[in-house]
Structure formats: C-alpha cells, structure tokens
Amino acid sequence: MVLDLAAKVIWLCGSFATMNRLSAFVLTLGALSAAAASSPAVAADVMSTYRSEAIPSKVPACDDAAVLGQVEDQFEYGAPRMLEAKLEILEFQGMFEKAYQPQLLNDPYPAANPIERRYCQAKALISDQKWRTVYYVVEYPMGFAAAGDYLGMFSPARAWKAEGCVLGLDEWHVYGANCQSLRRYPPDAAVADYPGFVSKY
C-alpha cells in the first residue's frame, strides 16, 4: 500500500515538467507519512526492516583460559623487545568485564557496528613479583578473513583476537598513556557500575 502510493506520487511528479526534484521529494515524503499514519501496522513492518539487530556473541568471556593465554603470550613476546627485560605473567586474578559492544547487523545497509568487543580488566602477577593492572579487549572478527571460529582444519588462527596492556609496562605507549586505548569505549557499552570507568567521549 505504501509503495503503491509512493509510485503514484512519483509518476505524478514526473508528469509535471516544471516541478523540481525538491518538490517531488517533499510530496513523496508527505504521501508516505500519510500512509503510515493511516496504517500503523504497515509502518511498523516497514520500520522493522531497517532495525539494527545484535548478532549472537562470538567472543569468549574475560576469564576464558584461551583469552588469558593470548594476553600472556602477547606480553611475553613484547617485554624483551620493548622493555629489554625477560618478564612473564605468572598469574591472573579478579578478571571482570567492564564494557561490551555487540556486533550489529543493520540490513540492507552496512553493519552499524561490524566488530564485537568485550573490554576486560584483571590483576596480573608479573615475574618481578609485582601485581599490576591489565586491561584487555576481545574482538571478533579479527582473524584472517574471519571465516568461522578457525580457518581450515589445521589453521590455528582464531576469528576472535585478544590483546592487552599491562599498566606501567607500556613504555612505548603502544596503547596510549596508561593503556588508554583499551580503557576507553562509548558510554553506552558500560557494564553495570564498576570503578575506573573512562569514557571515549
């Protein structure tokens, strides 16, 4: 009904040689509004077609062993190269989720939020016997082409990726001062009330 009415209005606008495009657009918009007002069910159906929908989560939890393993491997690879010190993470404690952004599907337009992100925080015991705060994020899709959970039968590349920053041990500021890039996120992604919320805006 709405589309038929719009087509008739457009045909009518096309028949007037002197009518400019702006007038045609205004008439079409008015016709669609009138049709929507007269038929709320049709209007709701049309609007639901363009609603953003969250895709089921594909990133593991903050305390997942594979996530912590990736954060640990990243730190132990970077420490001797950036800090010139052979440091290791011996233990994680108090892992919790600080923020979560679902991956959104917004057909027929491009995805409203194409990357799913889970922001986490924990304490880590470093091999220098000091406990330090670790900020880390788990993201999907971040693997090679992100095809499924693994690429091929023998490929170890996961479609999700975890990376972290140990507070006080990022001397090159790879993640900004005080690990800012892993602590900042849009306020609407905040999870409950927790200490240390830092807004991106």
PDB file of C-alpha atoms in Angstrom:
ATOM      1  CA  MET A   1       0.000   0.000   0.000  1.00  0.00           C
ATOM      2  CA  VAL A   2       2.744   2.457   0.990  1.00  0.00           C
ATOM      3  CA  LEU A   3       4.879   1.601  -2.027  1.00  0.00           C
ATOM      4  CA  ASP A   4       1.916   1.838  -4.426  1.00  0.00           C
ATOM      5  CA  LEU A   5       1.056   5.283  -3.122  1.00  0.00           C
ATOM      6  CA  ALA A   6       4.668   6.428  -3.412  1.00  0.00           C
ATOM      7  CA  ALA A   7       4.883   5.156  -7.001  1.00  0.00           C
ATOM      8  CA  LYS A   8       1.756   7.083  -7.961  1.00  0.00           C
ATOM      9  CA  VAL A   9       3.094  10.267  -6.424  1.00  0.00           C
ATOM     10  CA  ILE A  10       6.435   9.891  -8.220  1.00  0.00           C
ATOM     11  CA  TRP A  11       4.647   9.285 -11.543  1.00  0.00           C
ATOM     12  CA  LEU A  12       2.523  12.365 -10.948  1.00  0.00           C
ATOM     13  CA  CYS A  13       5.613  14.438 -10.129  1.00  0.00           C
ATOM     14  CA  GLY A  14       7.347  13.224 -13.272  1.00  0.00           C
ATOM     15  CA  SER A  15       4.454  14.376 -15.421  1.00  0.00           C
ATOM     16  CA  PHE A  16       4.939  17.993 -14.401  1.00  0.00           C
ATOM     17  CA  ALA A  17       7.911  19.335 -16.360  1.00  0.00           C
ATOM     18  CA  THR A  18       8.201  22.461 -14.261  1.00  0.00           C
ATOM     19  CA  MET A  19       8.291  20.703 -10.885  1.00  0.00           C
ATOM     20  CA  ASN A  20      11.784  20.456  -9.400  1.00  0.00           C
ATOM     21  CA  ARG A  21      13.238  17.485  -7.534  1.00  0.00           C
ATOM     22  CA  LEU A  22      12.830  19.049  -4.119  1.00  0.00           C
ATOM     23  CA  SER A  23       9.086  19.450  -4.615  1.00  0.00           C
ATOM     24  CA  ALA A  24       8.820  15.846  -5.766  1.00  0.00           C
ATOM     25  CA  PHE A  25      10.700  14.652  -2.692  1.00  0.00           C
ATOM     26  CA  VAL A  26       8.502  16.671  -0.342  1.00  0.00           C
ATOM     27  CA  LEU A  27       5.336  15.309  -1.955  1.00  0.00           C
ATOM     28  CA  THR A  28       6.607  11.727  -1.758  1.00  0.00           C
ATOM     29  CA  LEU A  29       7.593  12.145   1.876  1.00  0.00           C
ATOM     30  CA  GLY A  30       4.190  13.592   2.710  1.00  0.00           C
ATOM     31  CA  ALA A  31       2.406  10.712   0.975  1.00  0.00           C
ATOM     32  CA  LEU A  32       4.466   8.133   2.872  1.00  0.00           C
ATOM     33  CA  SER A  33       3.765   9.881   6.182  1.00  0.00           C
ATOM     34  CA  ALA A  34       0.036   9.961   5.471  1.00  0.00           C
ATOM     35  CA  ALA A  35       0.016   6.286   4.552  1.00  0.00           C
ATOM     36  CA  ALA A  36       1.975   5.375   7.679  1.00  0.00           C
ATOM     37  CA  ALA A  37      -0.428   7.345   9.875  1.00  0.00           C
ATOM     38  CA  SER A  38      -3.423   5.617   8.340  1.00  0.00           C
ATOM     39  CA  SER A  39      -1.887   2.176   8.695  1.00  0.00           C
ATOM     40  CA  PRO A  40       0.318   1.808  11.824  1.00  0.00           C
ATOM     41  CA  ALA A  41       0.816  -1.916  11.217  1.00  0.00           C
ATOM     42  CA  VAL A  42       2.292  -1.302   7.765  1.00  0.00           C
ATOM     43  CA  ALA A  43       4.511   1.477   9.113  1.00  0.00           C
ATOM     44  CA  ALA A  44       5.799  -0.751  11.919  1.00  0.00           C
ATOM     45  CA  ASP A  45       6.546  -3.520   9.427  1.00  0.00           C
ATOM     46  CA  VAL A  46       8.487  -1.146   7.177  1.00  0.00           C
ATOM     47  CA  MET A  47      10.500   0.258  10.101  1.00  0.00           C
ATOM     48  CA  SER A  48      11.353  -3.194  11.463  1.00  0.00           C
ATOM     49  CA  THR A  49      13.078  -3.989   8.164  1.00  0.00           C
ATOM     50  CA  TYR A  50      15.717  -1.384   8.935  1.00  0.00           C
ATOM     51  CA  ARG A  51      16.209  -2.126  12.638  1.00  0.00           C
ATOM     52  CA  SER A  52      19.695  -2.946  13.898  1.00  0.00           C
ATOM     53  CA  GLU A  53      19.849  -6.426  15.390  1.00  0.00           C
ATOM     54  CA  ALA A  54      22.542  -7.823  17.680  1.00  0.00           C
ATOM     55  CA  ILE A  55      24.280 -10.940  16.379  1.00  0.00           C
ATOM     56  CA  PRO A  56      24.781 -13.744  18.955  1.00  0.00           C
ATOM     57  CA  SER A  57      28.069 -13.316  20.816  1.00  0.00           C
ATOM     58  CA  LYS A  58      31.168 -14.931  19.312  1.00  0.00           C
ATOM     59  CA  VAL A  59      33.754 -13.632  21.746  1.00  0.00           C
ATOM     60  CA  PRO A  60      34.662 -15.635  24.855  1.00  0.00           C
ATOM     61  CA  ALA A  61      34.344 -14.332  28.408  1.00  0.00           C
ATOM     62  CA  CYS A  62      37.014 -12.292  30.196  1.00  0.00           C
ATOM     63  CA  ASP A  63      38.080 -15.256  32.327  1.00  0.00           C
ATOM     64  CA  ASP A  64      38.349 -17.694  29.412  1.00  0.00           C
ATOM     65  CA  ALA A  65      41.684 -19.550  29.504  1.00  0.00           C
ATOM     66  CA  ALA A  66      42.296 -19.028  25.774  1.00  0.00           C
ATOM     67  CA  VAL A  67      41.772 -15.266  26.130  1.00  0.00           C
ATOM     68  CA  LEU A  68      44.183 -15.020  29.073  1.00  0.00           C
ATOM     69  CA  GLY A  69      46.643 -17.180  27.152  1.00  0.00           C
ATOM     70  CA  GLN A  70      46.666 -14.741  24.237  1.00  0.00           C
ATOM     71  CA  VAL A  71      47.178 -11.759  26.548  1.00  0.00           C
ATOM     72  CA  GLU A  72      50.021 -13.595  28.307  1.00  0.00           C
ATOM     73  CA  ASP A  73      51.701 -14.618  25.030  1.00  0.00           C
ATOM     74  CA  GLN A  74      51.496 -11.066  23.687  1.00  0.00           C
ATOM     75  CA  PHE A  75      53.098  -9.622  26.837  1.00  0.00           C
ATOM     76  CA  GLU A  76      55.857 -12.232  26.982  1.00  0.00           C
ATOM     77  CA  TYR A  77      56.668 -11.633  23.310  1.00  0.00           C
ATOM     78  CA  GLY A  78      56.777  -7.837  23.692  1.00  0.00           C
ATOM     79  CA  ALA A  79      58.564  -7.489  27.051  1.00  0.00           C
ATOM     80  CA  PRO A  80      62.089  -8.498  25.934  1.00  0.00           C
ATOM     81  CA  ARG A  81      61.773  -6.465  22.723  1.00  0.00           C
ATOM     82  CA  MET A  82      60.287  -3.250  24.126  1.00  0.00           C
ATOM     83  CA  LEU A  83      61.331  -3.286  27.766  1.00  0.00           C
ATOM     84  CA  GLU A  84      64.551  -5.251  27.263  1.00  0.00           C
ATOM     85  CA  ALA A  85      63.529  -7.364  30.236  1.00  0.00           C
ATOM     86  CA  LYS A  86      62.538 -11.005  30.334  1.00  0.00           C
ATOM     87  CA  LEU A  87      59.259 -10.606  32.184  1.00  0.00           C
ATOM     88  CA  GLU A  88      56.417 -13.111  32.329  1.00  0.00           C
ATOM     89  CA  ILE A  89      52.862 -13.171  33.625  1.00  0.00           C
ATOM     90  CA  LEU A  90      52.699 -15.786  36.356  1.00  0.00           C
ATOM     91  CA  GLU A  91      49.054 -15.489  37.411  1.00  0.00           C
ATOM     92  CA  PHE A  92      45.798 -13.654  36.700  1.00  0.00           C
ATOM     93  CA  GLN A  93      43.250 -12.686  39.363  1.00  0.00           C
ATOM     94  CA  GLY A  94      39.956 -10.822  39.535  1.00  0.00           C
ATOM     95  CA  MET A  95      39.037 -10.881  35.851  1.00  0.00           C
ATOM     96  CA  PHE A  96      35.859  -8.936  35.092  1.00  0.00           C
ATOM     97  CA  GLU A  97      34.030  -7.368  32.172  1.00  0.00           C
ATOM     98  CA  LYS A  98      33.980  -3.561  32.048  1.00  0.00           C
ATOM     99  CA  ALA A  99      32.116  -2.976  28.788  1.00  0.00           C
ATOM    100  CA  TYR A 100      30.564  -4.880  25.921  1.00  0.00           C
ATOM    101  CA  GLN A 101      29.659  -3.828  22.373  1.00  0.00           C
ATOM    102  CA  PRO A 102      27.679  -6.391  20.372  1.00  0.00           C
ATOM    103  CA  GLN A 103      28.194  -6.865  16.677  1.00  0.00           C
ATOM    104  CA  LEU A 104      25.183  -5.281  14.978  1.00  0.00           C
ATOM    105  CA  LEU A 105      23.526  -6.312  11.751  1.00  0.00           C
ATOM    106  CA  ASN A 106      21.720  -3.476  10.007  1.00  0.00           C
ATOM    107  CA  ASP A 107      20.328  -4.753   6.682  1.00  0.00           C
ATOM    108  CA  PRO A 108      20.062  -3.553   3.988  1.00  0.00           C
ATOM    109  CA  TYR A 109      22.705  -1.001   4.971  1.00  0.00           C
ATOM    110  CA  PRO A 110      26.273  -1.738   6.125  1.00  0.00           C
ATOM    111  CA  ALA A 111      26.558  -3.023   9.673  1.00  0.00           C
ATOM    112  CA  ALA A 112      26.074  -0.343  12.322  1.00  0.00           C
ATOM    113  CA  ASN A 113      28.811  -1.896  14.480  1.00  0.00           C
ATOM    114  CA  PRO A 114      30.753  -4.534  12.498  1.00  0.00           C
ATOM    115  CA  ILE A 115      33.134  -5.513  15.342  1.00  0.00           C
ATOM    116  CA  GLU A 116      32.040  -7.194  18.562  1.00  0.00           C
ATOM    117  CA  ARG A 117      34.174  -6.097  21.529  1.00  0.00           C
ATOM    118  CA  ARG A 118      34.410  -7.202  25.151  1.00  0.00           C
ATOM    119  CA  TYR A 119      36.515  -4.922  27.380  1.00  0.00           C
ATOM    120  CA  CYS A 120      38.068  -6.560  30.421  1.00  0.00           C
ATOM    121  CA  GLN A 121      40.272  -5.832  33.408  1.00  0.00           C
ATOM    122  CA  ALA A 122      42.306  -8.055  35.726  1.00  0.00           C
ATOM    123  CA  LYS A 123      45.274  -8.142  38.061  1.00  0.00           C
ATOM    124  CA  ALA A 124      48.425  -9.933  36.922  1.00  0.00           C
ATOM    125  CA  LEU A 125      51.360 -11.185  38.943  1.00  0.00           C
ATOM    126  CA  ILE A 126      54.475 -10.366  36.927  1.00  0.00           C
ATOM    127  CA  SER A 127      57.724 -12.303  37.326  1.00  0.00           C
ATOM    128  CA  ASP A 128      59.265  -9.288  39.095  1.00  0.00           C
ATOM    129  CA  GLN A 129      56.839 -10.241  41.910  1.00  0.00           C
ATOM    130  CA  LYS A 130      54.606  -7.170  41.460  1.00  0.00           C
ATOM    131  CA  TRP A 131      50.863  -7.222  40.934  1.00  0.00           C
ATOM    132  CA  ARG A 132      49.802  -4.909  38.103  1.00  0.00           C
ATOM    133  CA  THR A 133      46.517  -3.982  36.438  1.00  0.00           C
ATOM    134  CA  VAL A 134      45.923  -5.435  32.980  1.00  0.00           C
ATOM    135  CA  TYR A 135      43.414  -4.008  30.506  1.00  0.00           C
ATOM    136  CA  TYR A 136      42.472  -6.238  27.599  1.00  0.00           C
ATOM    137  CA  VAL A 137      39.906  -6.479  24.844  1.00  0.00           C
ATOM    138  CA  VAL A 138      38.481  -9.455  22.958  1.00  0.00           C
ATOM    139  CA  GLU A 139      37.305  -8.659  19.418  1.00  0.00           C
ATOM    140  CA  TYR A 140      35.500 -10.501  16.636  1.00  0.00           C
ATOM    141  CA  PRO A 141      36.040 -10.711  13.664  1.00  0.00           C
ATOM    142  CA  MET A 142      39.774 -10.098  13.863  1.00  0.00           C
ATOM    143  CA  GLY A 143      41.285 -13.219  12.263  1.00  0.00           C
ATOM    144  CA  PHE A 144      42.259 -13.790   8.651  1.00  0.00           C
ATOM    145  CA  ALA A 145      39.012 -13.130   6.763  1.00  0.00           C
ATOM    146  CA  ALA A 146      37.209 -14.200   9.946  1.00  0.00           C
ATOM    147  CA  ALA A 147      35.721 -17.351   8.466  1.00  0.00           C
ATOM    148  CA  GLY A 148      34.185 -19.262  11.336  1.00  0.00           C
ATOM    149  CA  ASP A 149      35.994 -20.000  14.584  1.00  0.00           C
ATOM    150  CA  TYR A 150      39.001 -21.470  12.785  1.00  0.00           C
ATOM    151  CA  LEU A 151      40.276 -21.157   9.228  1.00  0.00           C
ATOM    152  CA  GLY A 152      40.552 -24.574   7.745  1.00  0.00           C
ATOM    153  CA  MET A 153      41.040 -27.844   9.550  1.00  0.00           C
ATOM    154  CA  PHE A 154      44.677 -27.258  10.526  1.00  0.00           C
ATOM    155  CA  SER A 155      44.818 -23.477  10.913  1.00  0.00           C
ATOM    156  CA  PRO A 156      45.320 -22.182  14.479  1.00  0.00           C
ATOM    157  CA  ALA A 157      44.114 -18.690  13.550  1.00  0.00           C
ATOM    158  CA  ARG A 158      41.035 -17.838  15.562  1.00  0.00           C
ATOM    159  CA  ALA A 159      38.426 -15.461  14.219  1.00  0.00           C
ATOM    160  CA  TRP A 160      38.471 -13.584  17.540  1.00  0.00           C
ATOM    161  CA  LYS A 161      41.540 -11.895  18.962  1.00  0.00           C
ATOM    162  CA  ALA A 162      42.558 -10.786  22.460  1.00  0.00           C
ATOM    163  CA  GLU A 163      45.168  -8.157  23.224  1.00  0.00           C
ATOM    164  CA  GLY A 164      46.138  -6.481  26.450  1.00  0.00           C
ATOM    165  CA  CYS A 165      48.168  -3.776  28.105  1.00  0.00           C
ATOM    166  CA  VAL A 166      49.901  -4.087  31.475  1.00  0.00           C
ATOM    167  CA  LEU A 167      49.661  -0.771  33.302  1.00  0.00           C
ATOM    168  CA  GLY A 168      53.126   0.696  33.886  1.00  0.00           C
ATOM    169  CA  LEU A 169      54.869  -1.629  31.429  1.00  0.00           C
ATOM    170  CA  ASP A 170      53.862   0.004  28.142  1.00  0.00           C
ATOM    171  CA  GLU A 171      56.803   2.393  27.949  1.00  0.00           C
ATOM    172  CA  TRP A 172      56.413   2.948  24.208  1.00  0.00           C
ATOM    173  CA  HIS A 173      52.752   3.928  24.725  1.00  0.00           C
ATOM    174  CA  VAL A 174      51.586   1.420  22.133  1.00  0.00           C
ATOM    175  CA  TYR A 175      48.136   1.687  23.742  1.00  0.00           C
ATOM    176  CA  GLY A 176      48.442   5.343  24.674  1.00  0.00           C
ATOM    177  CA  ALA A 177      49.324   6.815  28.046  1.00  0.00           C
ATOM    178  CA  ASN A 178      48.201   4.492  30.855  1.00  0.00           C
ATOM    179  CA  CYS A 179      46.722   1.971  28.373  1.00  0.00           C
ATOM    180  CA  GLN A 180      44.041   4.493  27.406  1.00  0.00           C
ATOM    181  CA  SER A 181      43.026   2.867  24.123  1.00  0.00           C
ATOM    182  CA  LEU A 182      41.983  -0.311  25.957  1.00  0.00           C
ATOM    183  CA  ARG A 183      40.257   1.582  28.767  1.00  0.00           C
ATOM    184  CA  ARG A 184      38.148   3.890  26.611  1.00  0.00           C
ATOM    185  CA  TYR A 185      34.869   2.949  24.994  1.00  0.00           C
ATOM    186  CA  PRO A 186      31.473   4.521  24.288  1.00  0.00           C
ATOM    187  CA  PRO A 187      29.485   5.141  27.499  1.00  0.00           C
ATOM    188  CA  ASP A 188      26.551   3.034  26.293  1.00  0.00           C
ATOM    189  CA  ALA A 189      28.828  -0.030  26.328  1.00  0.00           C
ATOM    190  CA  ALA A 190      29.434   0.242  30.064  1.00  0.00           C
ATOM    191  CA  VAL A 191      28.540  -2.835  32.097  1.00  0.00           C
ATOM    192  CA  ALA A 192      26.835  -2.111  35.457  1.00  0.00           C
ATOM    193  CA  ASP A 193      28.758   0.054  37.926  1.00  0.00           C
ATOM    194  CA  TYR A 194      32.442  -0.542  38.311  1.00  0.00           C
ATOM    195  CA  PRO A 195      35.491   1.507  39.362  1.00  0.00           C
ATOM    196  CA  GLY A 196      37.652   3.230  36.804  1.00  0.00           C
ATOM    197  CA  PHE A 197      35.172   3.969  34.029  1.00  0.00           C
ATOM    198  CA  VAL A 198      36.826   6.098  31.340  1.00  0.00           C
ATOM    199  CA  SER A 199      34.645   7.443  28.556  1.00  0.00           C
ATOM    200  CA  LYS A 200      35.789   7.684  24.964  1.00  0.00           C
ATOM    201  CA  TYR A 201      33.885  10.953  24.557  1.00  0.00           C
TER     202      TYR A 201
END
